[in-house]
PDB file of C-alpha atoms in Angstrom:
ATOM      1  CA  MET S   1     255.514  56.795 187.913  1.00 40.00           C
ATOM      2  CA  THR S   2     251.840  56.474 188.432  1.00 46.00           C
ATOM      3  CA  VAL S   3     249.498  55.835 185.455  1.00 45.00           C
ATOM      4  CA  GLN S   4     246.143  57.623 185.983  1.00 49.00           C
ATOM      5  CA  VAL S   5     243.129  55.891 184.836  1.00 49.00           C
ATOM      6  CA  LYS S   6     240.800  58.721 183.994  1.00 64.00           C
ATOM      7  CA  SER S   7     237.842  56.607 183.016  1.00 74.00           C
ATOM      8  CA  PRO S   8     234.259  57.406 184.234  1.00 88.00           C
ATOM      9  CA  ILE S   9     233.556  53.730 183.285  1.00 92.00           C
ATOM     10  CA  THR S  10     235.939  52.551 185.951  1.00 93.00           C
ATOM     11  CA  VAL S  11     234.445  54.973 188.502  1.00 95.00           C
ATOM     12  CA  VAL S  12     230.775  54.092 187.763  1.00 96.00           C
ATOM     13  CA  SER S  13     231.590  50.326 187.666  1.00 97.00           C
ATOM     14  CA  ILE S  14     233.304  50.457 190.996  1.00 97.00           C
ATOM     15  CA  PHE S  15     230.492  52.351 192.818  1.00 98.00           C
ATOM     16  CA  MET S  16     227.683  50.355 191.138  1.00 98.00           C
ATOM     17  CA  TRP S  17     229.594  47.181 192.146  1.00 98.00           C
ATOM     18  CA  ILE S  18     229.699  48.580 195.824  1.00 98.00           C
ATOM     19  CA  GLY S  19     225.987  49.414 195.673  1.00 98.00           C
ATOM     20  CA  PHE S  20     225.018  45.960 194.448  1.00 98.00           C
ATOM     21  CA  VAL S  21     227.020  44.066 197.040  1.00 98.00           C
ATOM     22  CA  CYS S  22     225.736  46.392 199.921  1.00 98.00           C
ATOM     23  CA  ALA S  23     222.125  46.173 198.717  1.00 97.00           C
ATOM     24  CA  ILE S  24     222.244  42.422 198.327  1.00 97.00           C
ATOM     25  CA  SER S  25     224.591  40.918 200.787  1.00 96.00           C
ATOM     26  CA  PHE S  26     223.901  43.500 203.666  1.00 95.00           C
ATOM     27  CA  LEU S  27     220.277  44.205 203.149  1.00 95.00           C
ATOM     28  CA  GLU S  28     218.337  41.709 201.132  1.00 94.00           C
ATOM     29  CA  ALA S  29     220.162  38.502 202.406  1.00 91.00           C
ATOM     30  CA  TRP S  30     218.615  38.712 205.942  1.00 89.00           C
ATOM     31  CA  LEU S  31     215.639  41.063 205.234  1.00 94.00           C
ATOM     32  CA  LYS S  32     213.831  38.558 202.954  1.00 94.00           C
ATOM     33  CA  PHE S  33     213.430  36.233 206.038  1.00 93.00           C
ATOM     34  CA  GLN S  34     211.468  39.123 207.839  1.00 94.00           C
ATOM     35  CA  ALA S  35     208.696  38.930 205.204  1.00 94.00           C
ATOM     36  CA  PRO S  36     205.414  37.279 206.326  1.00 95.00           C
ATOM     37  CA  GLY S  37     205.017  33.647 205.157  1.00 94.00           C
ATOM     38  CA  ILE S  38     208.710  33.257 203.982  1.00 95.00           C
ATOM     39  CA  THR S  39     209.873  29.831 205.157  1.00 94.00           C
ATOM     40  CA  LEU S  40     213.502  28.860 205.440  1.00 93.00           C
ATOM     41  CA  PRO S  41     213.435  26.711 202.349  1.00 94.00           C
ATOM     42  CA  LEU S  42     211.581  29.469 200.239  1.00 95.00           C
ATOM     43  CA  GLY S  43     214.022  32.132 201.502  1.00 95.00           C
ATOM     44  CA  LEU S  44     216.883  29.984 200.658  1.00 95.00           C
ATOM     45  CA  GLY S  45     215.634  29.291 197.184  1.00 95.00           C
ATOM     46  CA  ILE S  46     215.197  33.073 196.716  1.00 95.00           C
ATOM     47  CA  GLY S  47     218.603  33.686 198.184  1.00 95.00           C
ATOM     48  CA  ARG S  48     220.280  31.245 195.627  1.00 96.00           C
ATOM     49  CA  LEU S  49     218.641  33.058 192.661  1.00 96.00           C
ATOM     50  CA  VAL S  50     219.657  36.382 193.891  1.00 97.00           C
ATOM     51  CA  PHE S  51     223.239  35.532 194.907  1.00 97.00           C
ATOM     52  CA  ASP S  52     223.779  33.715 191.526  1.00 97.00           C
ATOM     53  CA  ALA S  53     222.561  36.985 189.703  1.00 98.00           C
ATOM     54  CA  LEU S  54     224.668  39.239 192.030  1.00 98.00           C
ATOM     55  CA  ASN S  55     227.710  37.059 191.204  1.00 98.00           C
ATOM     56  CA  LYS S  56     227.201  37.454 187.375  1.00 98.00           C
ATOM     57  CA  VAL S  57     226.713  41.268 187.766  1.00 98.00           C
ATOM     58  CA  GLU S  58     229.872  41.576 189.928  1.00 98.00           C
ATOM     59  CA  TRP S  59     231.802  39.783 187.052  1.00 98.00           C
ATOM     60  CA  VAL S  60     230.429  42.348 184.587  1.00 98.00           C
ATOM     61  CA  PHE S  61     231.762  45.163 186.882  1.00 98.00           C
ATOM     62  CA  ALA S  62     235.112  43.396 187.460  1.00 98.00           C
ATOM     63  CA  ILE S  63     235.563  42.904 183.747  1.00 98.00           C
ATOM     64  CA  ALA S  64     234.699  46.397 182.816  1.00 97.00           C
ATOM     65  CA  ILE S  65     237.278  47.687 185.423  1.00 96.00           C
ATOM     66  CA  ALA S  66     239.932  45.134 184.240  1.00 95.00           C
ATOM     67  CA  ILE S  67     239.528  46.226 180.662  1.00 94.00           C
ATOM     68  CA  GLN S  68     239.977  49.853 181.471  1.00 92.00           C
ATOM     69  CA  LEU S  69     243.142  48.948 183.487  1.00 91.00           C
ATOM     70  CA  VAL S  70     244.446  47.308 180.304  1.00 91.00           C
ATOM     71  CA  ILE S  71     243.340  50.100 177.904  1.00 91.00           C
ATOM     72  CA  HIS S  72     245.069  52.615 180.195  1.00 85.00           C
ATOM     73  CA  LYS S  73     248.179  50.430 180.715  1.00 87.00           C
ATOM     74  CA  ALA S  74     247.975  50.691 184.511  1.00 83.00           C
ATOM     75  CA  PRO S  75     250.531  48.795 186.399  1.00 83.00           C
ATOM     76  CA  LEU S  76     249.052  45.644 187.868  1.00 78.00           C
ATOM     77  CA  LEU S  77     251.083  45.539 191.158  1.00 82.00           C
ATOM     78  CA  SER S  78     250.792  49.112 191.973  1.00 86.00           C
ATOM     79  CA  THR S  79     249.621  49.825 195.628  1.00 85.00           C
ATOM     80  CA  ILE S  80     246.414  51.310 194.584  1.00 87.00           C
ATOM     81  CA  THR S  81     245.680  48.542 191.785  1.00 91.00           C
ATOM     82  CA  VAL S  82     245.891  45.940 194.506  1.00 93.00           C
ATOM     83  CA  ALA S  83     242.780  47.473 196.170  1.00 95.00           C
ATOM     84  CA  PHE S  84     241.029  46.245 192.953  1.00 96.00           C
ATOM     85  CA  LEU S  85     242.995  42.966 192.648  1.00 96.00           C
ATOM     86  CA  ILE S  86     241.867  41.868 196.340  1.00 97.00           C
ATOM     87  CA  PRO S  87     238.089  42.103 195.520  1.00 98.00           C
ATOM     88  CA  LEU S  88     238.817  40.240 192.142  1.00 98.00           C
ATOM     89  CA  LEU S  89     240.528  37.516 194.075  1.00 98.00           C
ATOM     90  CA  LEU S  90     237.719  37.328 196.534  1.00 98.00           C
ATOM     91  CA  LEU S  91     235.206  37.136 193.736  1.00 98.00           C
ATOM     92  CA  PHE S  92     237.093  34.205 192.265  1.00 98.00           C
ATOM     93  CA  ILE S  93     237.015  32.575 195.580  1.00 98.00           C
ATOM     94  CA  GLN S  94     233.361  33.218 195.956  1.00 98.00           C
ATOM     95  CA  THR S  95     232.484  31.961 192.487  1.00 98.00           C
ATOM     96  CA  LEU S  96     234.484  28.787 192.604  1.00 98.00           C
ATOM     97  CA  TRP S  97     234.260  27.766 196.197  1.00 98.00           C
ATOM     98  CA  LEU S  98     231.961  29.675 198.529  1.00 98.00           C
ATOM     99  CA  LEU S  99     228.888  29.961 196.469  1.00 98.00           C
ATOM    100  CA  PRO S 100     228.865  26.486 195.354  1.00 98.00           C
ATOM    101  CA  ALA S 101     229.454  25.368 198.915  1.00 97.00           C
ATOM    102  CA  LEU S 102     226.549  27.581 200.165  1.00 97.00           C
ATOM    103  CA  ASP S 103     224.410  26.331 197.417  1.00 97.00           C
ATOM    104  CA  ALA S 104     224.844  22.879 198.427  1.00 97.00           C
ATOM    105  CA  ARG S 105     223.904  23.693 202.074  1.00 96.00           C
ATOM    106  CA  ALA S 106     220.834  25.641 200.916  1.00 95.00           C
ATOM    107  CA  GLU S 107     219.864  22.617 198.799  1.00 95.00           C
ATOM    108  CA  MET S 108     220.119  20.378 201.835  1.00 96.00           C
ATOM    109  CA  TYR S 109     217.762  22.836 203.783  1.00 93.00           C
ATOM    110  CA  ILE S 110     215.377  22.856 200.889  1.00 93.00           C
ATOM    111  CA  GLN S 111     215.362  19.047 200.772  1.00 95.00           C
ATOM    112  CA  ASP S 112     214.551  19.185 204.545  1.00 93.00           C
ATOM    113  CA  THR S 113     217.971  17.844 205.590  1.00 94.00           C
ATOM    114  CA  THR S 114     220.060  19.694 208.121  1.00 92.00           C
ATOM    115  CA  PRO S 115     223.692  20.184 207.074  1.00 93.00           C
ATOM    116  CA  PRO S 116     226.528  20.070 209.606  1.00 94.00           C
ATOM    117  CA  ALA S 117     227.567  23.395 211.303  1.00 95.00           C
ATOM    118  CA  SER S 118     229.581  25.595 209.000  1.00 96.00           C
ATOM    119  CA  ASN S 119     231.330  28.977 209.042  1.00 97.00           C
ATOM    120  CA  LEU S 120     230.736  29.470 205.280  1.00 97.00           C
ATOM    121  CA  HIS S 121     228.398  32.348 205.844  1.00 95.00           C
ATOM    122  CA  PHE S 122     230.900  34.049 208.018  1.00 97.00           C
ATOM    123  CA  TYR S 123     233.515  33.691 205.294  1.00 98.00           C
ATOM    124  CA  TYR S 124     231.252  34.982 202.704  1.00 98.00           C
ATOM    125  CA  ALA S 125     230.226  38.005 204.818  1.00 97.00           C
ATOM    126  CA  GLY S 126     233.768  38.659 205.594  1.00 98.00           C
ATOM    127  CA  ALA S 127     234.897  38.626 202.013  1.00 98.00           C
ATOM    128  CA  GLU S 128     232.056  41.018 201.236  1.00 98.00           C
ATOM    129  CA  VAL S 129     233.255  43.538 203.866  1.00 98.00           C
ATOM    130  CA  VAL S 130     236.810  43.365 202.529  1.00 98.00           C
ATOM    131  CA  LYS S 131     235.502  43.703 198.980  1.00 98.00           C
ATOM    132  CA  VAL S 132     233.595  46.813 199.700  1.00 98.00           C
ATOM    133  CA  ILE S 133     236.267  48.469 201.699  1.00 98.00           C
ATOM    134  CA  CYS S 134     238.872  47.747 199.009  1.00 98.00           C
ATOM    135  CA  LEU S 135     236.488  48.846 196.274  1.00 98.00           C
ATOM    136  CA  PHE S 136     235.747  52.078 198.139  1.00 98.00           C
ATOM    137  CA  ILE S 137     239.432  52.961 198.496  1.00 97.00           C
ATOM    138  CA  TYR S 138     240.082  52.123 194.894  1.00 96.00           C
ATOM    139  CA  GLY S 139     236.869  54.115 193.796  1.00 96.00           C
ATOM    140  CA  ILE S 140     237.821  57.175 195.644  1.00 95.00           C
ATOM    141  CA  THR S 141     241.391  57.323 194.288  1.00 93.00           C
ATOM    142  CA  GLN S 142     240.038  56.729 190.771  1.00 91.00           C
ATOM    143  CA  PHE S 143     237.377  59.453 191.162  1.00 91.00           C
ATOM    144  CA  LYS S 144     240.144  61.907 192.263  1.00 88.00           C
ATOM    145  CA  LYS S 145     241.903  61.140 188.910  1.00 83.00           C
ATOM    146  CA  THR S 146     238.746  62.161 186.844  1.00 76.00           C
ATOM    147  CA  ASP S 147     237.958  65.716 186.005  1.00 68.00           C
ATOM    148  CA  TYR S 148     235.106  65.596 188.403  1.00 69.00           C
ATOM    149  CA  GLY S 149     237.251  64.601 191.282  1.00 61.00           C
ATOM    150  CA  LYS S 150     239.929  67.365 190.808  1.00 64.00           C
ATOM    151  CA  SER S 151     239.675  70.277 192.893  1.00 60.00           C
ATOM    152  CA  ASN S 152     239.808  73.701 191.179  1.00 52.00           C
TER     153      ASN S 152
END
């Protein structure tokens, strides 16, 4: 038996989350370095602030979605709910490991020290791609369950 989450809060939160991640991670992150006069330390300082804010906003959306899952008694391990749990897990990993590690590297650059080579940016970008794909799949399924998504 599939429990339908017919909440516009869920759908709005999912697509807002996708929009924030795409705008910041896939656009702002590299575009700021194209602006005249932006040095690497300045760009990294801006990036640290922006990604810290993005992380907090992502948690707001994740918590809003989780609350709706609880309210509507959705099964946590259903096939479609996993499409939300994967981004949630990735958000935990980013919050507890990737962002602090990337912050430390940025701080080294800001202090005019070159950190050793690392793949952390690739891990972060990969997590963002997986998050967006999973959230999009989850969002479409949730939208179809709303009155707006039902075909008449």
